[in-house]
PDB file of C-alpha atoms in Angstrom:
ATOM      1  CA  MET A   1      -1.016  37.745  40.366  1.00 45.00           C
ATOM      2  CA  MET A   2      -0.106  37.822  44.008  1.00 44.00           C
ATOM      3  CA  THR A   3      -0.309  34.282  45.514  1.00 46.00           C
ATOM      4  CA  ALA A   4      -2.070  33.628  48.711  1.00 47.00           C
ATOM      5  CA  THR A   5       0.264  32.527  51.473  1.00 45.00           C
ATOM      6  CA  ALA A   6      -1.918  31.920  54.439  1.00 51.00           C
ATOM      7  CA  VAL A   7      -5.555  31.795  55.499  1.00 50.00           C
ATOM      8  CA  LEU A   8      -6.151  33.218  58.964  1.00 52.00           C
ATOM      9  CA  ASP A   9      -8.689  31.073  60.750  1.00 57.00           C
ATOM     10  CA  LEU A  10     -10.482  33.580  62.876  1.00 71.00           C
ATOM     11  CA  PRO A  11     -13.842  34.521  61.290  1.00 88.00           C
ATOM     12  CA  ILE A  12     -14.249  38.323  61.228  1.00 93.00           C
ATOM     13  CA  SER A  13     -17.049  40.553  59.907  1.00 94.00           C
ATOM     14  CA  VAL A  14     -16.856  42.514  56.670  1.00 93.00           C
ATOM     15  CA  GLN A  15     -16.701  45.843  58.650  1.00 92.00           C
ATOM     16  CA  GLU A  16     -13.784  44.473  60.735  1.00 93.00           C
ATOM     17  CA  TYR A  17     -12.020  43.456  57.578  1.00 94.00           C
ATOM     18  CA  LEU A  18     -12.489  46.733  55.833  1.00 92.00           C
ATOM     19  CA  GLU A  19     -11.333  48.692  58.903  1.00 91.00           C
ATOM     20  CA  SER A  20      -8.236  46.513  59.560  1.00 91.00           C
ATOM     21  CA  GLU A  21      -7.255  46.438  55.815  1.00 91.00           C
ATOM     22  CA  LYS A  22      -6.989  50.287  55.856  1.00 89.00           C
ATOM     23  CA  LYS A  23      -4.188  50.012  58.526  1.00 89.00           C
ATOM     24  CA  SER A  24      -2.550  46.776  57.491  1.00 89.00           C
ATOM     25  CA  ASP A  25       0.890  46.594  55.876  1.00 87.00           C
ATOM     26  CA  ILE A  26      -0.047  43.206  54.378  1.00 89.00           C
ATOM     27  CA  LYS A  27      -2.985  43.003  52.022  1.00 91.00           C
ATOM     28  CA  HIS A  28      -5.666  40.381  52.591  1.00 93.00           C
ATOM     29  CA  GLU A  29      -8.427  39.115  50.540  1.00 94.00           C
ATOM     30  CA  TYR A  30     -11.727  38.419  52.337  1.00 95.00           C
ATOM     31  CA  TYR A  31     -13.624  35.220  51.754  1.00 95.00           C
ATOM     32  CA  PHE A  32     -16.693  34.352  53.976  1.00 95.00           C
ATOM     33  CA  GLY A  33     -15.195  35.706  57.139  1.00 94.00           C
ATOM     34  CA  GLN A  34     -11.684  34.368  56.514  1.00 93.00           C
ATOM     35  CA  LEU A  35      -8.609  36.498  55.655  1.00 93.00           C
ATOM     36  CA  ILE A  36      -6.331  35.331  52.944  1.00 91.00           C
ATOM     37  CA  GLU A  37      -2.890  36.841  53.239  1.00 89.00           C
ATOM     38  CA  MET A  38      -1.457  37.973  49.965  1.00 86.00           C
ATOM     39  CA  ALA A  39       2.267  37.447  49.110  1.00 75.00           C
ATOM     40  CA  GLY A  40       4.383  39.692  47.043  1.00 76.00           C
ATOM     41  CA  GLU A  41       4.671  39.269  43.282  1.00 81.00           C
ATOM     42  CA  LYS A  42       7.413  38.953  40.712  1.00 86.00           C
ATOM     43  CA  LYS A  43       8.587  42.036  38.772  1.00 91.00           C
ATOM     44  CA  LYS A  44       7.315  40.390  35.517  1.00 92.00           C
ATOM     45  CA  ALA A  45       3.830  40.079  36.810  1.00 93.00           C
ATOM     46  CA  ASN A  46       3.885  43.824  37.800  1.00 93.00           C
ATOM     47  CA  ARG A  47       5.280  44.735  34.443  1.00 95.00           C
ATOM     48  CA  ILE A  48       2.681  42.797  32.528  1.00 97.00           C
ATOM     49  CA  ALA A  49      -0.158  44.497  34.465  1.00 96.00           C
ATOM     50  CA  ARG A  50       1.510  47.867  33.975  1.00 96.00           C
ATOM     51  CA  ASN A  51       1.839  47.318  30.172  1.00 97.00           C
ATOM     52  CA  ILE A  52      -1.842  46.670  29.949  1.00 98.00           C
ATOM     53  CA  LEU A  53      -2.648  49.652  32.165  1.00 97.00           C
ATOM     54  CA  ARG A  54      -0.572  51.974  29.895  1.00 96.00           C
ATOM     55  CA  LYS A  55      -2.387  50.856  26.792  1.00 96.00           C
ATOM     56  CA  ILE A  56      -5.941  51.101  28.131  1.00 97.00           C
ATOM     57  CA  GLU A  57      -5.977  53.847  30.857  1.00 96.00           C
ATOM     58  CA  LEU A  58      -6.303  57.068  28.725  1.00 96.00           C
ATOM     59  CA  PRO A  59      -8.822  55.726  26.115  1.00 97.00           C
ATOM     60  CA  LEU A  60     -11.021  54.261  28.862  1.00 97.00           C
ATOM     61  CA  LEU A  61     -10.867  57.403  30.897  1.00 95.00           C
ATOM     62  CA  GLU A  62     -12.248  59.321  27.915  1.00 96.00           C
ATOM     63  CA  GLN A  63     -15.196  56.874  27.989  1.00 96.00           C
ATOM     64  CA  GLY A  64     -15.914  57.636  31.636  1.00 95.00           C
ATOM     65  CA  LEU A  65     -14.047  54.524  33.042  1.00 96.00           C
ATOM     66  CA  ASP A  66     -11.302  54.493  35.622  1.00 94.00           C
ATOM     67  CA  THR A  67      -8.534  52.010  35.956  1.00 95.00           C
ATOM     68  CA  TYR A  68      -7.323  50.627  39.268  1.00 94.00           C
ATOM     69  CA  PHE A  69      -3.995  48.891  39.748  1.00 87.00           C
ATOM     70  CA  HIS A  70      -3.282  46.221  42.458  1.00 80.00           C
ATOM     71  CA  ASP A  71      -4.207  48.030  45.677  1.00 86.00           C
ATOM     72  CA  ILE A  72      -7.924  48.556  45.227  1.00 92.00           C
ATOM     73  CA  LYS A  73     -10.277  45.777  46.163  1.00 94.00           C
ATOM     74  CA  ALA A  74     -13.268  44.394  44.067  1.00 96.00           C
ATOM     75  CA  ALA A  75     -16.371  43.954  46.219  1.00 95.00           C
ATOM     76  CA  VAL A  76     -17.185  40.722  44.481  1.00 96.00           C
ATOM     77  CA  ASP A  77     -19.958  39.923  47.063  1.00 95.00           C
ATOM     78  CA  PRO A  78     -20.064  42.883  49.413  1.00 92.00           C
ATOM     79  CA  GLN A  79     -21.179  40.685  52.374  1.00 93.00           C
ATOM     80  CA  ASN A  80     -18.733  37.852  51.714  1.00 95.00           C
ATOM     81  CA  ILE A  81     -15.947  38.282  49.202  1.00 96.00           C
ATOM     82  CA  TYR A  82     -13.381  40.980  48.527  1.00 96.00           C
ATOM     83  CA  ARG A  83     -10.555  40.380  46.023  1.00 96.00           C
ATOM     84  CA  TYR A  84      -7.455  42.321  44.835  1.00 94.00           C
ATOM     85  CA  PRO A  85      -7.244  41.904  41.087  1.00 95.00           C
ATOM     86  CA  ASP A  86      -4.070  42.947  39.394  1.00 95.00           C
ATOM     87  CA  LEU A  87      -5.996  45.402  37.256  1.00 97.00           C
ATOM     88  CA  MET A  88      -9.640  46.533  37.195  1.00 97.00           C
ATOM     89  CA  VAL A  89     -11.704  48.968  35.267  1.00 97.00           C
ATOM     90  CA  ALA A  90     -14.966  50.489  36.554  1.00 95.00           C
ATOM     91  CA  PRO A  91     -17.255  53.510  35.834  1.00 93.00           C
ATOM     92  CA  LEU A  92     -15.760  56.757  37.078  1.00 86.00           C
ATOM     93  CA  ASN A  93     -17.999  58.142  39.805  1.00 75.00           C
ATOM     94  CA  GLU A  94     -16.677  61.399  41.038  1.00 56.00           C
ATOM     95  CA  GLU A  95     -19.668  61.804  43.230  1.00 55.00           C
ATOM     96  CA  ASP A  96     -18.546  59.179  45.677  1.00 53.00           C
ATOM     97  CA  ASP A  97     -17.959  60.865  48.977  1.00 47.00           C
ATOM     98  CA  ILE A  98     -18.282  57.725  51.154  1.00 50.00           C
ATOM     99  CA  GLU A  99     -14.751  57.151  52.578  1.00 48.00           C
ATOM    100  CA  GLU A 100     -15.163  53.423  52.521  1.00 52.00           C
ATOM    101  CA  ASP A 101     -15.800  53.351  48.743  1.00 72.00           C
ATOM    102  CA  GLU A 102     -12.274  54.843  48.279  1.00 83.00           C
ATOM    103  CA  TYR A 103     -10.831  51.389  48.974  1.00 87.00           C
ATOM    104  CA  PHE A 104     -12.933  49.150  46.750  1.00 90.00           C
ATOM    105  CA  VAL A 105     -15.002  48.947  43.506  1.00 92.00           C
ATOM    106  CA  PHE A 106     -18.543  47.560  43.253  1.00 91.00           C
ATOM    107  CA  GLU A 107     -19.167  47.321  39.489  1.00 94.00           C
ATOM    108  CA  PRO A 108     -15.998  46.422  37.560  1.00 96.00           C
ATOM    109  CA  VAL A 109     -16.431  46.076  33.741  1.00 98.00           C
ATOM    110  CA  LEU A 110     -12.919  44.609  33.240  1.00 98.00           C
ATOM    111  CA  ILE A 111     -10.744  42.530  35.571  1.00 98.00           C
ATOM    112  CA  VAL A 112      -7.229  41.257  34.815  1.00 98.00           C
ATOM    113  CA  GLU A 113      -5.399  38.635  36.833  1.00 96.00           C
ATOM    114  CA  VAL A 114      -1.707  38.040  36.007  1.00 95.00           C
ATOM    115  CA  ALA A 115      -1.468  34.270  36.818  1.00 93.00           C
ATOM    116  CA  SER A 116       1.516  32.569  38.481  1.00 90.00           C
ATOM    117  CA  GLU A 117       1.904  28.834  38.527  1.00 89.00           C
ATOM    118  CA  ASP A 118       0.534  29.008  42.143  1.00 88.00           C
ATOM    119  CA  SER A 119      -2.472  31.132  41.330  1.00 89.00           C
ATOM    120  CA  LEU A 120      -3.493  29.820  37.888  1.00 90.00           C
ATOM    121  CA  SER A 121      -5.985  27.119  39.042  1.00 90.00           C
ATOM    122  CA  ARG A 122      -7.651  29.627  41.366  1.00 91.00           C
ATOM    123  CA  ASP A 123      -7.790  32.333  38.698  1.00 93.00           C
ATOM    124  CA  GLN A 124      -9.292  29.831  36.273  1.00 95.00           C
ATOM    125  CA  GLY A 125     -11.716  28.317  38.728  1.00 94.00           C
ATOM    126  CA  LYS A 126     -13.004  29.986  41.843  1.00 94.00           C
ATOM    127  CA  LYS A 127     -12.175  33.609  40.851  1.00 95.00           C
ATOM    128  CA  ARG A 128     -13.399  33.110  37.277  1.00 96.00           C
ATOM    129  CA  ARG A 129     -16.793  31.943  38.642  1.00 96.00           C
ATOM    130  CA  GLU A 130     -16.959  34.771  41.177  1.00 97.00           C
ATOM    131  CA  TYR A 131     -15.970  37.515  38.681  1.00 97.00           C
ATOM    132  CA  THR A 132     -18.250  36.342  35.847  1.00 97.00           C
ATOM    133  CA  ALA A 133     -21.175  36.279  38.233  1.00 96.00           C
ATOM    134  CA  LEU A 134     -20.893  40.105  38.487  1.00 97.00           C
ATOM    135  CA  PRO A 135     -23.595  41.612  36.346  1.00 96.00           C
ATOM    136  CA  SER A 136     -21.350  44.671  35.378  1.00 96.00           C
ATOM    137  CA  LEU A 137     -18.371  42.593  34.209  1.00 98.00           C
ATOM    138  CA  GLN A 138     -17.821  42.448  30.451  1.00 98.00           C
ATOM    139  CA  TYR A 139     -14.265  41.071  30.290  1.00 98.00           C
ATOM    140  CA  TYR A 140     -12.079  38.938  32.386  1.00 98.00           C
ATOM    141  CA  LEU A 141      -8.486  38.286  31.389  1.00 98.00           C
ATOM    142  CA  ILE A 142      -6.107  35.750  32.794  1.00 97.00           C
ATOM    143  CA  VAL A 143      -2.571  36.596  31.565  1.00 97.00           C
ATOM    144  CA  TYR A 144       0.119  33.990  32.123  1.00 96.00           C
ATOM    145  CA  GLN A 145       3.426  35.316  33.375  1.00 93.00           C
ATOM    146  CA  GLU A 146       5.615  32.310  32.639  1.00 91.00           C
ATOM    147  CA  GLU A 147       4.503  31.928  28.977  1.00 94.00           C
ATOM    148  CA  MET A 148       2.996  34.161  26.375  1.00 96.00           C
ATOM    149  CA  PHE A 149      -0.681  33.106  26.741  1.00 97.00           C
ATOM    150  CA  VAL A 150      -3.929  34.920  27.554  1.00 98.00           C
ATOM    151  CA  GLU A 151      -7.427  33.663  28.214  1.00 98.00           C
ATOM    152  CA  MET A 152      -9.999  36.318  27.447  1.00 98.00           C
ATOM    153  CA  TYR A 153     -13.587  35.761  28.771  1.00 98.00           C
ATOM    154  CA  VAL A 154     -16.194  37.951  27.076  1.00 98.00           C
ATOM    155  CA  ARG A 155     -19.709  38.473  28.192  1.00 98.00           C
ATOM    156  CA  GLU A 156     -22.191  38.013  25.306  1.00 94.00           C
ATOM    157  CA  ASP A 157     -25.638  38.807  26.665  1.00 88.00           C
ATOM    158  CA  ARG A 158     -26.070  36.238  29.467  1.00 87.00           C
ATOM    159  CA  LYS A 159     -23.392  33.813  28.366  1.00 96.00           C
ATOM    160  CA  TRP A 160     -19.569  33.927  28.468  1.00 97.00           C
ATOM    161  CA  SER A 161     -17.242  32.972  25.625  1.00 97.00           C
ATOM    162  CA  VAL A 162     -13.484  32.456  25.920  1.00 98.00           C
ATOM    163  CA  GLU A 163     -10.716  33.133  23.447  1.00 97.00           C
ATOM    164  CA  THR A 164      -7.056  32.273  23.798  1.00 98.00           C
ATOM    165  CA  PHE A 165      -4.090  34.145  22.460  1.00 98.00           C
ATOM    166  CA  GLU A 166      -0.475  32.936  22.297  1.00 97.00           C
ATOM    167  CA  TYR A 167       1.498  34.646  19.550  1.00 97.00           C
ATOM    168  CA  PRO A 168       3.018  38.152  19.539  1.00 96.00           C
ATOM    169  CA  THR A 169       0.926  39.236  16.646  1.00 97.00           C
ATOM    170  CA  ASP A 170      -2.345  38.083  18.329  1.00 98.00           C
ATOM    171  CA  VAL A 171      -4.583  41.002  19.162  1.00 98.00           C
ATOM    172  CA  LEU A 172      -7.129  41.237  22.020  1.00 98.00           C
ATOM    173  CA  HIS A 173     -10.161  43.134  20.850  1.00 97.00           C
ATOM    174  CA  PHE A 174     -12.219  44.920  23.464  1.00 98.00           C
ATOM    175  CA  GLU A 175     -15.112  45.679  21.128  1.00 97.00           C
ATOM    176  CA  LYS A 176     -17.365  47.174  23.783  1.00 97.00           C
ATOM    177  CA  PHE A 177     -14.616  49.771  24.536  1.00 97.00           C
ATOM    178  CA  GLY A 178     -13.364  50.183  20.932  1.00 97.00           C
ATOM    179  CA  LEU A 179      -9.814  49.161  22.166  1.00 96.00           C
ATOM    180  CA  GLU A 180      -7.298  46.560  21.139  1.00 97.00           C
ATOM    181  CA  ILE A 181      -3.876  45.473  22.536  1.00 97.00           C
ATOM    182  CA  SER A 182      -1.458  42.973  20.975  1.00 97.00           C
ATOM    183  CA  LEU A 183       0.303  40.207  22.884  1.00 97.00           C
ATOM    184  CA  LYS A 184       3.564  41.881  21.929  1.00 97.00           C
ATOM    185  CA  GLU A 185       2.417  45.093  23.872  1.00 97.00           C
ATOM    186  CA  VAL A 186       1.184  42.944  26.849  1.00 98.00           C
ATOM    187  CA  TYR A 187       4.531  41.191  27.231  1.00 97.00           C
ATOM    188  CA  GLU A 188       6.770  44.199  26.309  1.00 96.00           C
ATOM    189  CA  ARG A 189      10.060  43.901  28.241  1.00 94.00           C
ATOM    190  CA  VAL A 190       9.038  40.635  29.879  1.00 94.00           C
ATOM    191  CA  SER A 191      11.331  37.572  29.390  1.00 89.00           C
ATOM    192  CA  ILE A 192       9.452  34.425  28.632  1.00 83.00           C
ATOM    193  CA  LEU A 193      11.141  31.074  28.929  1.00 62.00           C
TER     194      LEU A 193
END
């Protein structure tokens, strides 16, 4: 996951944020009027997210779901919170012709954050609470980049359960999508200390 490097103090509106983000060379998350500047990420974080993307993209597309990678925002709370998950899956809506909607997703069904040491507590705390409050979300994954470990939050009716995975032979089952991916596949070509 990209780590936040600075919070800009000037409160701005959602519309100002969305317009400025289209032109900005630096990505910012938006949190109740504040801009949170996003730093770059390690190659291993990018590789982990891409490994997951490769495994799930085509099967989910066949189910009418599209996969977004890094640069698309999640409208967590359209009036107050926009985040940049490392990976996000949402229903494919080819009828969207509103230009603004080209930059963010309203109803993700799967969100993945690749956690660094700096971002882990935020991914497990604030972001987990924000994401799991989304009615559409079915799965939230926190994938550690410094060790082979995944936390998988799964919606079961109105409650969430969590499973953890730490061995190469462990398999994450996305039963609602009829998909699975092993930790060996998630961490392919990633050196873990």
